[in-house]
Short mmCIF file of C-alpha atoms in Angstrom, two decimals:
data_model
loop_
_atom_site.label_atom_id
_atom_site.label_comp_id
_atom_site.label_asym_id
_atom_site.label_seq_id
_atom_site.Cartn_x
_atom_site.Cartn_y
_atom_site.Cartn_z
CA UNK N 1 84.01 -54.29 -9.12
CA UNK N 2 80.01 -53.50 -8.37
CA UNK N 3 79.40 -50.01 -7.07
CA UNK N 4 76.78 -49.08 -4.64
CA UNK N 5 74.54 -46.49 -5.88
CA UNK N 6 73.58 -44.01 -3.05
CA UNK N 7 69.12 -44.06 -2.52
CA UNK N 8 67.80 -40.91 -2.28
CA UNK N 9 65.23 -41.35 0.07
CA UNK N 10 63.01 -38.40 1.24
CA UNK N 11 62.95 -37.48 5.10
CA UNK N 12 59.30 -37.59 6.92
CA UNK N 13 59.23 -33.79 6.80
CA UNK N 14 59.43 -33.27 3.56
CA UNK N 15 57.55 -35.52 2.50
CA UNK N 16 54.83 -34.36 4.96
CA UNK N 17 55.57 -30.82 3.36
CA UNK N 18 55.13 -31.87 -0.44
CA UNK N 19 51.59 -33.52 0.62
CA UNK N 20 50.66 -30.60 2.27
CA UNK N 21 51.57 -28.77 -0.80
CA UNK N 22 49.75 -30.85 -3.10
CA UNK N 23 46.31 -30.45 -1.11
CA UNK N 24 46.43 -26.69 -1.25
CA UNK N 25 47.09 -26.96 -4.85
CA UNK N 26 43.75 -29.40 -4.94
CA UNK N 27 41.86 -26.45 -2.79
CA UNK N 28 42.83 -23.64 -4.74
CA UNK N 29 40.56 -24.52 -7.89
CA UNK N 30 37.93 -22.95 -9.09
CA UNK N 31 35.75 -21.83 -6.20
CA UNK N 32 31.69 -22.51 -6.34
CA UNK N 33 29.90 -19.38 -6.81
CA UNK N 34 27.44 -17.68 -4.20
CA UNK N 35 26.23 -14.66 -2.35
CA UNK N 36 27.43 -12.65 0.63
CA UNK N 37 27.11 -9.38 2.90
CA UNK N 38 28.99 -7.62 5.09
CA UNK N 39 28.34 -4.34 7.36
CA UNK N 40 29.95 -1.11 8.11
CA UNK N 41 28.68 -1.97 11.87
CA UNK N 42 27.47 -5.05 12.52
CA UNK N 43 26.05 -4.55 15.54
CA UNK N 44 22.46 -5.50 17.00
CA UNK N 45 20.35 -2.23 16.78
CA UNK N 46 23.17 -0.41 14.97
CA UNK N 47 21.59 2.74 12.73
CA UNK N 48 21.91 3.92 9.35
CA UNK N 49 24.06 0.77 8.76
CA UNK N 50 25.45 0.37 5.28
CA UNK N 51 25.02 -3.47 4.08
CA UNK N 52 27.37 -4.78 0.97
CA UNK N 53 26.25 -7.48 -0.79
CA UNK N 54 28.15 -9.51 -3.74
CA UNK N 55 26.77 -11.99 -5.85
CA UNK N 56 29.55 -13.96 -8.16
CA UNK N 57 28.48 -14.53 -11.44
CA UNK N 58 28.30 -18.26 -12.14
CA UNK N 59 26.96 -18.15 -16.11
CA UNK N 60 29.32 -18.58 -18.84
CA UNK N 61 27.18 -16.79 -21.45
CA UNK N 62 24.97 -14.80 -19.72
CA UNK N 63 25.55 -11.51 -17.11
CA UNK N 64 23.45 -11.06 -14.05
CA UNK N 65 20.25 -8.89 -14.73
CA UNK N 66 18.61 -8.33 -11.41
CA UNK N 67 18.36 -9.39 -7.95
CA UNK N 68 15.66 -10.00 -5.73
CA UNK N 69 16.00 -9.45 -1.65
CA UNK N 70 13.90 -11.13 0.90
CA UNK N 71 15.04 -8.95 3.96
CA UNK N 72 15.06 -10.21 7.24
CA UNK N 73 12.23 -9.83 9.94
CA UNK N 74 12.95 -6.68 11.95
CA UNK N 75 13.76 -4.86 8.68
CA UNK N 76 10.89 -3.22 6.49
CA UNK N 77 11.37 -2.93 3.16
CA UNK N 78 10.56 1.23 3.42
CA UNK N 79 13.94 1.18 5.87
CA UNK N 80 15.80 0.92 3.32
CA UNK N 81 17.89 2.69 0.47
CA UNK N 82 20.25 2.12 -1.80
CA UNK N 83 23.47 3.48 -1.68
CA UNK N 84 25.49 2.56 -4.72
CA UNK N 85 24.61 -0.13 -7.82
CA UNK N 86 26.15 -1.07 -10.96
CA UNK N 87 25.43 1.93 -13.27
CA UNK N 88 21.57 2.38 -14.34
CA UNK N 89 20.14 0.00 -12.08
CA UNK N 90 17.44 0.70 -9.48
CA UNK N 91 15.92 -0.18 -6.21
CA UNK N 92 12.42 -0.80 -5.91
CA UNK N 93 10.38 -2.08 -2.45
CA UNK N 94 8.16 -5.42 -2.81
CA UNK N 95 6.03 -6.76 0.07
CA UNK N 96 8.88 -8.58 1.29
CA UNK N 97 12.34 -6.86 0.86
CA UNK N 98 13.27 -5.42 -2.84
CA UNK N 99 14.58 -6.09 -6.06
CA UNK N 100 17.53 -4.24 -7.75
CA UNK N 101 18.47 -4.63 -11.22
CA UNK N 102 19.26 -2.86 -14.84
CA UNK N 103 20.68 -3.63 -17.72
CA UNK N 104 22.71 -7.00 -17.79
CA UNK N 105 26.10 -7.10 -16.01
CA UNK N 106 28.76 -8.17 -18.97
CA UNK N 107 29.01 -11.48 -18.68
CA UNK N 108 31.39 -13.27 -15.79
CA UNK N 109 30.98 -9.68 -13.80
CA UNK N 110 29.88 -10.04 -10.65
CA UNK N 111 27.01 -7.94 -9.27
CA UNK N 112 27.93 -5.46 -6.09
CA UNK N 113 25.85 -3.11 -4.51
CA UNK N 114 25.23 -1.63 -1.01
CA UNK N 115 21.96 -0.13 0.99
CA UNK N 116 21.48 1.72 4.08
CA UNK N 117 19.63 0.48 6.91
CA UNK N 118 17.86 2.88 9.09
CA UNK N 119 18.23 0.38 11.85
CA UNK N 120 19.62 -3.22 12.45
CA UNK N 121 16.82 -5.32 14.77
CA UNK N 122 18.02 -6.36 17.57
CA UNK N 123 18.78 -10.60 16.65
CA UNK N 124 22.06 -12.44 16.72
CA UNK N 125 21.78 -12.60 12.53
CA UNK N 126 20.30 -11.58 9.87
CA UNK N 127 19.63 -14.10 6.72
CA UNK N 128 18.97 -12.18 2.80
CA UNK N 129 17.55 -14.72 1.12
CA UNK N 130 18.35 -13.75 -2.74
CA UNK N 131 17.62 -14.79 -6.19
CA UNK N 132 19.63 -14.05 -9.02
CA UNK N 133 18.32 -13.62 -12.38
CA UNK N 134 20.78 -13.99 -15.86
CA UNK N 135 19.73 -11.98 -18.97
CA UNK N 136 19.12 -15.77 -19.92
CA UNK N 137 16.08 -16.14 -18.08
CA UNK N 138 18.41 -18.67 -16.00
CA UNK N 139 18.20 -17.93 -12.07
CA UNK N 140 20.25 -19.09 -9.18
CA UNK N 141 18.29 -19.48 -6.15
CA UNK N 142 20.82 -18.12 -2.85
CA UNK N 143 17.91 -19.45 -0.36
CA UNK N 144 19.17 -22.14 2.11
CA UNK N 145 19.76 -21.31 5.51
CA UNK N 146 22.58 -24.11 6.90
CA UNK N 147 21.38 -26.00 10.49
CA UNK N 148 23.30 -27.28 13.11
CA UNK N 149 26.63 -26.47 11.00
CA UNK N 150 25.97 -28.74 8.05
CA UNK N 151 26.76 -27.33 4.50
CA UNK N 152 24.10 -26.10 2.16
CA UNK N 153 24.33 -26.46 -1.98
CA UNK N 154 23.05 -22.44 -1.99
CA UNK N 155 23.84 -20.60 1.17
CA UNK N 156 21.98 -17.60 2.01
CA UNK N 157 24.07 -14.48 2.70
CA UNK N 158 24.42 -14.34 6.42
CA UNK N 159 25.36 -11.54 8.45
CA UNK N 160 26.81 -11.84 12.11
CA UNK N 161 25.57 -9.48 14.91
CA UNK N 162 27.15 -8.63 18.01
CA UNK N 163 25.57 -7.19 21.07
CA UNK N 164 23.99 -3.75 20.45
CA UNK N 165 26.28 -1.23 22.13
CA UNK N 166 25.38 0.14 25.46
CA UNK N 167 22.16 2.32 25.82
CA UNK N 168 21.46 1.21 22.07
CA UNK N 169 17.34 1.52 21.56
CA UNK N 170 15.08 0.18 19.32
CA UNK N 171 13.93 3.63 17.02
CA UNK N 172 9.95 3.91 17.10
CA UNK N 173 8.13 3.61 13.93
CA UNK N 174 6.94 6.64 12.22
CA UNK N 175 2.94 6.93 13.01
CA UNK N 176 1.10 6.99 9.41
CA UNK N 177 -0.54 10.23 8.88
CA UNK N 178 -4.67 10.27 10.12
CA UNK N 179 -6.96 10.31 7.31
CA UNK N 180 -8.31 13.80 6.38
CA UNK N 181 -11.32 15.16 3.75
CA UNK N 182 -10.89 17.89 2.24
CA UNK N 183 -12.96 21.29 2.94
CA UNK N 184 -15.62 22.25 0.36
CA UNK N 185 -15.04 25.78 -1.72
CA UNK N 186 -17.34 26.98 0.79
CA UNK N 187 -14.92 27.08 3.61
CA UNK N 188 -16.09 24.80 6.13
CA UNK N 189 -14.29 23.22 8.69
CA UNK N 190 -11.98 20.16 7.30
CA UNK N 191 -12.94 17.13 8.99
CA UNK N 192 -10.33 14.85 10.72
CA UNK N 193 -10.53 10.91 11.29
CA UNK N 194 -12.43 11.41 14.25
CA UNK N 195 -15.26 14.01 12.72
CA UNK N 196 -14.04 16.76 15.32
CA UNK N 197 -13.30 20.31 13.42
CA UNK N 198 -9.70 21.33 13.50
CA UNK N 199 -9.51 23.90 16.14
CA UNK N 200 -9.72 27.57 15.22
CA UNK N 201 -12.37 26.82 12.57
CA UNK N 202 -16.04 26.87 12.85
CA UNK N 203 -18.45 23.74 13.16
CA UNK N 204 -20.83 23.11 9.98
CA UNK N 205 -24.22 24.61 9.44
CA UNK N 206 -26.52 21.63 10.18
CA UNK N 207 -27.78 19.69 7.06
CA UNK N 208 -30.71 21.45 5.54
CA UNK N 209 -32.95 18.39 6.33
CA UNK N 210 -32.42 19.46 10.22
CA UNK N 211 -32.88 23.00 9.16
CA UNK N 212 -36.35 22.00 7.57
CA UNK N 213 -37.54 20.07 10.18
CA UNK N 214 -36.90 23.33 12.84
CA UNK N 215 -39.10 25.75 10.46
CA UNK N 216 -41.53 22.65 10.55
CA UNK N 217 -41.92 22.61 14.24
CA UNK N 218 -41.91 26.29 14.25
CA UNK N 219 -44.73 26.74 12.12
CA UNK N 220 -46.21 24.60 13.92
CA UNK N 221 -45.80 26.41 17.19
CA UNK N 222 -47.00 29.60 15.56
CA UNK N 223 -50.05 27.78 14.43
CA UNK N 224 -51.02 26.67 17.48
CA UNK N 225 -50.67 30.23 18.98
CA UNK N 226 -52.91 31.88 16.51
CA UNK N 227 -55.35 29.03 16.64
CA UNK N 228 -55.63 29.68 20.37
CA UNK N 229 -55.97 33.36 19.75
CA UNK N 230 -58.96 33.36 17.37
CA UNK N 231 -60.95 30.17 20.04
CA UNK N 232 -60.58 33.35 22.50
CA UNK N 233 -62.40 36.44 20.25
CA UNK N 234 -64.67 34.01 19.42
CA UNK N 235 -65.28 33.19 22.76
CA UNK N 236 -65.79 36.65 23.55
CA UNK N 237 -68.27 37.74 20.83
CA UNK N 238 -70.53 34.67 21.38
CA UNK N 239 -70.54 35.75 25.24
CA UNK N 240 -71.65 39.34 23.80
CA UNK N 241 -74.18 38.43 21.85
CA UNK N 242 -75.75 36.48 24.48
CA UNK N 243 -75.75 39.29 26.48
CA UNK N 244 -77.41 41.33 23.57
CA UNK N 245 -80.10 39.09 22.89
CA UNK N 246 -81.22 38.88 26.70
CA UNK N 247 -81.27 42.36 26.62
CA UNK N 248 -83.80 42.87 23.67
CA UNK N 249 -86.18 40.08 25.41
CA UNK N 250 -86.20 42.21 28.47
CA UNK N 251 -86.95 45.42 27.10
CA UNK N 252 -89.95 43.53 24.72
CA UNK N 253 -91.40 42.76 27.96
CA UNK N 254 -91.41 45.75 29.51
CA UNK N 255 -93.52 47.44 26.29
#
């Protein structure tokens, strides 16, 4: 007598199920590296906005060292400050953005730190291009910008804006200080920029080759005057004796 062995066949929905299953287990390995940022406000114009940034470490024997920042335009590298690092490390300003860095993160530690922004520019976002150097000398390069929605092998860190928030206004620069030279021990007037004294102080005596040149053209004044004086007595004494000698010729006739 043959028995009939039941088939266990599997229904469409769980079979759909168990694929499904299998392809998050195929996502859920290890993720690629990179480099991101987020903001307390992300908002177009926003101020004194704190950026995060995190940069997974992607070395197996060496620990992230430092980072340098390209910073978006709109953003000057004096705007900024930091607000908290990995202990001992620093923030210094470059030409175009800033590095931060220190002794070498332990190896496999990812590097976190966050600045303050005196003021977001007013753009839709904001792209930190970032390099990451290992205590290895190795460095990953966090540089490429992705177009039209096609993926990129190194992302940038990218940070969304929305719309700046009504009555939001772009803050002026601060004007750089006018050029001054300092006053002499003497106590004359401190030049500005412009050459005017400040006010409440007196001009400077003129240069003593302008002083010079007045005496000159006063002792030559006074000259003149006496010159004029003695052509006068002299003048006057000719005209006397003149008189004087017609005199004496007179009287010798008369004898």
């Amino acid at each position: 007598m043959n028995r009939s062995h039941p088939r266990h066949e599997l229904s469409r929905p769980a079979f759909t199920a168990v694929c499904a299953l299998v392809v998050v287990g195929v996502a859920a390995g290890p993720a690629a590296a990179h480099a991101g940022v987020t903001a307390s406000d992300p908002r177009a114009l926003a101020e004194n906005v704190t950026l995060s940034f995190t940069s997974e470490a992607e070395s197996d024997t060496a620990g992230i060292a430092e980072l340098r920042v390209v910073l978006p335009k709109g953003i000057a590298p004096d705007a900024v400050t930091l607000k908290d690092a990995p202990e001992e490390w620093k923030l210094t300003a470059t030409p175009e953005g800033y590095t931060i860095g220190g002794p070498a993160l332990a190896t496999g530690t990812d590097a976190e730190y966050s600045i303050t922004v005196r003021q977001l520019p007013d753009e839709r976002s904001l792209v930190f291009k970032t390099l990451e150097t290992y205590s290895d000398g190795k460095i990953s390069r966090w540089i490429e910008v992705p177009t039209d929605g096609e993926k990129v092998d190194n992302p940038a860190p990218v940070l969304e804006l929305r719309a700046a928030a009504p009555g939001a206004e772009l803050i002026a620069p601060s004007p750089s200080p006018s050029p001054t030279v300092d006053a002499p021990a003497t106590g004359t007037a401190t030049a500005t920029a412009s050459g005017v004294p400040s006010p409440g102080q007196s001009a400077a005596p003129p240069p003593p080759a302008a002083s010079a040149s007045a005496q000159a053209a006063g002792a030559e004044e006074a000259g003149s005057g006496t010159g004029a004086t003695a052509g006068v007595v002299a003048a006057v004494l000719l005209l006397a004796a003149a008189g004087t000698f017609g005199w004496v010729r007179r009287s010798r006739g008369r004898v």
